[in-house]
Amino acid sequence: MTTESAETLQIARTCPYAPPEQHLRLLREQPVTKVRLPGGSDAWVAARYEDIRTVLSDPRFSANRRHPNAPRLNGELSAADSPLPKMMLEMDPPEHGPVRRAVIGEFTVRRMAALRPRIQQIVDEHLDAMLDGPRPVDLVQALALPVPSLVICELLGVPYEDHDFFQTNSAQLLDHNITAQGRQHAALEMAIYLDKLITSKEENPTDDLLGRQVIKQRESGEADHGALLSLAFLLLIAGHETTANMISLGTYMMLQHPEALAALRADPDKAPGAVEELLRHFTIAEFAIMRIAMEDVELGGTVIPAGEGVLTLANAGNRDPEAFENADAFDIERDARSHLAFGFGPHQCLGQSLARVELEIVFNSLFQRIPGLRLAVPAEQLSFKDHSTVYGMHELPVTW
């Protein structure tokens, strides 16, 4: 396909349940093809499940977002213009491994299990406030945003009273309706804030993730303020925005599928399976994962030339019938654990265990404690995020 004939990649969903129809058509007809991005540049897209796994695991594809050909959806400024040092998700071997290993111990399944009582307490406190307050309730503001924000703040050692600041700035960073300059300003504001926070922890290490990283650096004799800044930035944004959107979307989806909801209420042990299927079905981080071919690579029978960028359409890959039987159906009984919602390969989401624990606790607690929960407005009146790196809902009015 020539550049002149490349079709423009669609971003907006026309159906809240599904990826843009174009992405599903590409999965069926042109799973590896070149497209025009909304900002005017070109990139390859991979839409098939196995091809996406190849792109995300094959060392011939680089994660370097500072490469001049790194895909940029709306002509935004490149990562090279970021006020932050290089982040973990931009690194290739051998640089990436040691950086990830330094922090991965904070996100083990065992450590996340130890956090369960505190996460349960946070969820219960917010449900208490909902039950004691007026109705209807906007679930986004009452539960979906504050729970993951409070959890990640406590984990990192970020003062929760500053949550409005980082929620506003992270939303701007992920919104492609905001100008490139607006997103760069939001990144700079976050960087200044986190720089001061990390400096305070370097002066007086605290018993939290960032404080423990400071101590680790001291013990190894390799203090790196910039690395801590990038780590805090990545985890703070990724640790609340994605989970918040999954809470609201997941609640909406379960309310729209009463049989699945009844099954979950009858057997809370179904929560892990329900969470995996919700993650697969929505795949909310739609445009976050890109790579650069560092040499000519054949992918699905098509050669990606060296130096050209690739966007992985994981939302389409998670609907690939070769990977998931009856892939368009929502079925909490299926085994969806191999989905691509957390990526794949060496850069697979660091905080996936935390996200799973939070979602399981939220859905079980919400539906058990408020069995009469229902939408407070007709479903067609709900507002979904558009032109955002992370799909979600603006608000979710509920009552009971």
XYZ file of C-alpha atoms in Angstrom:
400
model
C 0.000 0.000 0.000
C 1.365 3.414 -0.892
C 1.271 6.363 1.469
C -1.148 8.155 -0.854
C -3.725 5.354 -0.605
C -3.410 4.729 3.137
C -6.682 5.204 5.003
C -6.798 7.321 8.136
C -6.878 5.346 11.378
C -10.086 5.875 13.306
C -9.843 6.653 17.006
C -13.410 7.261 18.169
C -15.693 4.342 19.003
C -19.229 4.400 17.667
C -20.284 1.579 19.995
C -19.243 1.688 23.658
C -18.813 -2.092 23.749
C -16.509 -2.492 20.777
C -13.407 -1.122 19.059
C -13.936 1.113 16.021
C -15.420 -0.984 13.218
C -12.411 -0.106 11.056
C -10.100 -1.937 13.492
C -12.225 -5.071 13.293
C -12.310 -4.826 9.499
C -8.521 -4.554 9.432
C -8.349 -7.657 11.637
C -10.458 -9.539 9.098
C -9.049 -8.150 5.849
C -5.709 -6.324 6.323
C -4.238 -7.374 9.679
C -0.853 -5.811 8.844
C -1.159 -2.607 6.838
C 0.006 0.995 6.665
C -2.388 3.737 7.775
C -2.441 7.500 7.947
C -2.552 8.679 11.563
C -4.937 11.528 12.418
C -2.044 13.961 12.737
C -0.919 13.274 9.172
C 2.022 10.905 9.657
C 2.025 7.247 8.648
C 2.551 4.016 10.553
C 1.911 0.315 10.234
C -0.790 -1.288 12.340
C -0.917 -4.882 13.544
C -4.435 -6.086 14.354
C -4.107 -9.877 14.646
C -3.504 -11.462 18.044
C -0.405 -13.488 17.115
C 1.137 -10.623 15.125
C 0.710 -8.276 18.086
C 2.419 -10.778 20.387
C 5.282 -10.950 17.897
C 5.677 -7.169 17.746
C 5.684 -6.929 21.544
C 8.151 -9.765 22.151
C 10.518 -9.773 19.153
C 13.740 -7.830 19.967
C 13.829 -6.604 16.365
C 11.071 -4.175 17.369
C 12.246 -1.310 19.588
C 10.186 0.407 22.308
C 12.131 3.658 21.848
C 9.450 6.356 21.669
C 12.131 8.980 21.056
C 12.882 7.571 17.623
C 11.950 10.164 14.960
C 9.565 7.684 13.317
C 7.779 6.697 16.519
C 4.020 6.776 15.762
C 2.265 9.897 17.065
C -1.492 9.910 16.731
C -2.239 13.598 16.345
C 1.086 15.125 15.415
C 1.887 15.644 19.066
C 5.348 16.440 20.324
C 7.623 13.419 20.456
C 8.855 11.759 23.608
C 12.198 13.411 22.885
C 10.553 16.718 23.841
C 9.373 15.350 27.182
C 10.571 17.136 30.329
C 11.241 13.702 31.845
C 14.216 11.361 31.561
C 13.607 8.193 29.558
C 10.938 5.989 31.101
C 11.039 2.230 31.516
C 8.437 1.664 28.789
C 10.775 3.379 26.265
C 13.801 1.220 27.019
C 15.242 -1.716 25.101
C 17.691 -4.379 26.306
C 20.124 -4.267 27.927
C 18.956 -1.008 29.541
C 15.406 -2.156 30.266
C 16.025 -5.331 32.287
C 17.870 -3.911 35.308
C 15.458 -0.969 35.580
C 12.426 -3.252 35.616
C 14.005 -5.766 37.990
C 14.763 -2.982 40.466
C 11.069 -2.346 41.051
C 9.241 -5.521 40.040
C 9.446 -6.887 43.590
C 6.974 -4.185 44.625
C 4.288 -5.758 42.415
C 4.516 -9.479 43.107
C 1.319 -11.451 43.588
C 2.329 -12.033 47.226
C 2.808 -8.322 47.917
C -0.498 -7.509 46.227
C -2.231 -10.136 48.371
C -0.815 -8.409 51.442
C -2.434 -5.170 50.236
C -5.891 -6.745 49.979
C -7.099 -5.787 53.491
C -6.173 -2.133 52.979
C -7.744 -2.022 49.505
C -10.885 -3.637 50.935
C -10.972 -0.994 53.664
C -10.659 1.820 51.110
C -13.458 0.362 48.980
C -15.733 -0.167 51.995
C -15.221 3.415 53.178
C -16.253 4.779 49.802
C -19.241 2.445 49.581
C -20.286 3.553 53.091
C -20.213 7.163 51.910
C -22.289 6.268 48.841
C -24.888 4.427 50.917
C -25.125 7.251 53.453
C -25.361 10.012 50.868
C -27.957 11.286 48.408
C -28.973 9.492 45.227
C -28.322 9.228 42.348
C -24.545 8.938 42.642
C -21.913 9.506 39.985
C -19.932 6.289 40.352
C -16.923 7.804 38.576
C -16.476 10.488 41.234
C -17.702 8.428 44.202
C -15.776 5.207 43.598
C -13.992 4.708 40.279
C -11.585 7.641 40.574
C -10.886 7.849 44.328
C -10.230 4.150 45.026
C -7.310 3.572 42.609
C -6.019 7.085 43.268
C -5.843 6.473 46.997
C -4.300 3.026 46.515
C -1.522 4.233 44.206
C -0.869 7.272 46.409
C -0.364 5.066 49.449
C 1.758 2.605 47.485
C 4.065 5.291 46.075
C 4.017 7.637 49.045
C 2.242 10.502 47.274
C 0.061 12.772 49.476
C -3.549 11.977 48.596
C -4.579 15.580 49.164
C -2.814 16.313 45.865
C -4.943 13.854 43.893
C -6.979 16.523 42.094
C -3.739 17.950 40.712
C -2.386 14.728 39.251
C -5.801 13.489 38.084
C -6.313 16.684 36.093
C -2.848 16.612 34.570
C -2.859 12.899 33.787
C -6.244 13.267 32.053
C -4.759 16.011 29.866
C -1.745 13.865 29.033
C -4.013 11.084 27.755
C -6.516 13.260 25.890
C -5.798 13.766 22.196
C -8.261 16.648 22.067
C -5.690 18.620 24.081
C -2.979 20.329 22.025
C 0.549 18.977 22.029
C 1.643 22.078 23.921
C -1.119 21.489 26.474
C 0.042 17.941 27.066
C 3.645 19.054 27.356
C 2.595 21.667 29.935
C 0.746 18.984 31.931
C 3.822 16.743 31.803
C 6.012 19.615 33.000
C 3.661 20.372 35.893
C 3.735 16.724 36.936
C 7.510 16.566 36.590
C 8.003 19.634 38.802
C 5.676 18.205 41.440
C 7.309 14.771 41.459
C 10.805 16.251 41.424
C 10.059 18.004 44.735
C 8.431 14.870 46.173
C 11.388 12.638 45.323
C 13.875 15.186 46.619
C 12.061 15.090 49.966
C 12.258 11.288 50.025
C 15.960 11.390 49.185
C 16.433 13.634 52.212
C 14.212 11.492 54.423
C 13.309 8.059 52.945
C 9.801 6.888 53.801
C 8.391 3.360 53.995
C 6.719 3.332 50.596
C 7.691 2.298 47.097
C 9.601 5.465 46.239
C 11.276 5.610 49.634
C 12.395 1.997 49.323
C 13.777 2.711 45.861
C 15.811 5.597 47.315
C 17.282 3.234 49.911
C 18.029 0.596 47.252
C 19.896 3.159 45.178
C 21.955 4.227 48.163
C 22.863 0.667 49.034
C 23.961 -0.016 45.455
C 25.866 3.259 45.250
C 23.979 4.186 42.074
C 21.728 7.094 43.042
C 19.665 8.215 40.042
C 17.169 10.994 40.733
C 16.002 11.045 37.107
C 15.184 7.344 37.118
C 13.044 7.782 40.235
C 11.283 10.736 38.650
C 10.412 8.766 35.514
C 9.293 5.755 37.575
C 7.019 7.878 39.761
C 5.540 9.609 36.714
C 4.801 6.336 34.944
C 3.305 4.545 37.948
C 1.233 7.493 39.147
C -0.477 7.949 35.793
C -0.750 4.280 34.820
C -1.744 3.259 38.339
C -4.971 5.192 38.595
C -6.283 6.323 35.202
C -6.584 2.869 33.644
C -8.060 1.192 36.719
C -10.512 4.047 37.279
C -11.851 3.664 33.764
C -12.115 -0.109 34.121
C -14.176 0.286 37.309
C -16.764 2.509 35.620
C -16.831 0.564 32.337
C -16.920 -2.773 34.142
C -19.821 -1.672 36.329
C -21.695 -0.444 33.270
C -21.046 -3.704 31.421
C -22.206 -5.899 34.285
C -25.386 -3.841 34.710
C -26.072 -4.350 31.003
C -25.642 -8.134 31.383
C -27.933 -9.198 34.255
C -27.241 -12.919 33.798
C -23.514 -12.406 34.282
C -24.185 -10.076 37.205
C -26.461 -12.619 38.881
C -23.789 -15.309 38.439
C -21.165 -13.077 40.033
C -23.437 -12.189 42.952
C -24.221 -15.849 43.519
C -20.556 -16.850 43.428
C -17.979 -14.141 44.284
C -15.226 -16.577 43.272
C -16.170 -15.779 39.686
C -14.707 -12.289 40.107
C -11.219 -13.095 38.735
C -12.701 -14.554 35.552
C -15.102 -11.645 35.204
C -12.236 -9.175 35.543
C -10.181 -10.905 32.845
C -13.133 -10.919 30.455
C -13.859 -7.237 31.130
C -10.226 -6.389 30.468
C -10.285 -8.362 27.213
C -13.606 -6.996 26.094
C -12.777 -3.306 26.579
C -8.972 -3.206 26.114
C -9.057 0.412 27.252
C -5.398 1.306 26.582
C -6.121 1.361 22.865
C -3.231 3.339 21.407
C -0.576 3.155 24.093
C 1.693 0.455 22.658
C 3.953 1.229 19.712
C 7.228 -0.119 18.383
C 9.862 0.669 15.743
C 11.222 -1.998 13.371
C 15.009 -1.908 13.755
C 15.494 -4.079 10.668
C 13.265 -5.411 7.920
C 10.825 -7.777 9.654
C 8.258 -10.025 8.014
C 5.016 -9.860 9.965
C 1.988 -11.828 8.881
C 3.353 -12.155 5.351
C 4.122 -8.418 5.059
C 7.583 -6.867 5.397
C 7.843 -3.951 7.812
C 10.847 -1.905 6.595
C 13.585 -0.966 9.051
C 12.975 2.340 10.797
C 9.193 2.376 10.401
C 6.726 2.536 13.274
C 4.064 0.009 14.265
C 0.932 0.550 16.343
C -0.554 -2.567 17.904
C -4.349 -2.617 17.845
C -4.764 -4.768 20.938
C -8.469 -3.912 21.013
C -8.811 -5.796 17.702
C -6.370 -8.531 18.727
C -8.538 -9.280 21.753
C -11.450 -9.855 19.338
C -9.463 -12.215 17.117
C -11.555 -15.396 16.642
C -8.333 -17.369 16.191
C -7.441 -16.507 19.806
C -10.874 -16.336 21.479
C -13.886 -18.376 20.427
C -16.979 -16.255 19.809
C -14.712 -13.296 20.509
C -17.344 -10.554 20.277
C -19.473 -12.118 23.015
C -19.125 -11.080 26.648
C -18.724 -14.264 28.674
C -17.345 -14.237 32.224
C -17.096 -18.038 32.124
C -14.442 -18.063 29.374
C -10.716 -18.281 30.134
C -9.561 -14.846 28.984
C -6.280 -14.687 30.891
C -4.203 -14.607 27.711
C -5.703 -11.284 26.619
C -3.553 -8.366 25.486
C -5.047 -5.648 27.688
C -1.821 -5.541 29.743
C 0.398 -5.899 26.693
C 2.755 -8.810 26.205
C 6.443 -9.631 26.434
C 9.156 -7.884 28.465
C 7.137 -4.656 28.759
C 3.930 -6.300 29.962
C 2.207 -4.029 32.485
C 4.169 -3.907 35.729
C 1.082 -3.213 37.853
C -1.265 -5.826 36.413
C -1.497 -7.768 39.689
C -2.467 -4.597 41.531
C -5.116 -3.753 38.938
C -6.601 -7.245 39.164
C -6.823 -7.119 42.965
C -8.457 -3.694 42.934
C -11.013 -4.662 40.301
C -11.928 -7.945 41.985
C -12.473 -6.228 45.328
C -14.427 -3.330 43.851
C -16.830 -5.448 41.788
C -17.500 -8.017 44.487
C -18.000 -5.370 47.161
C -20.125 -3.064 45.012
C -22.517 -5.722 43.758
C -22.774 -7.589 47.070
C -23.372 -4.490 49.181
C -25.724 -2.751 46.734
C -27.726 -5.565 45.137
C -30.264 -3.126 43.701
C -27.670 -1.052 41.853
C -28.910 0.226 38.479
C -28.322 3.016 35.996
C -29.986 6.289 36.968
C -30.354 7.413 33.349
C -31.067 5.567 30.092
C -27.921 3.909 28.731
C -28.063 5.983 25.535
C -27.560 9.154 27.599
C -24.214 8.045 28.995
C -21.081 9.862 27.847
C -17.964 7.937 26.849
C -14.467 9.308 26.394
C -13.484 10.138 22.835
C -10.052 10.685 21.259
C -8.286 9.546 24.414
C -5.357 7.157 24.776
C -7.348 5.396 27.506
C -11.010 4.632 26.841
C -13.495 5.308 29.626
C -16.564 7.157 30.871
C -17.000 10.781 31.887
C -19.657 9.908 34.444
C -21.820 6.971 35.472
C -25.017 8.001 37.324
C -26.339 5.089 39.387
C -28.987 4.565 41.996
C -30.621 1.677 43.907
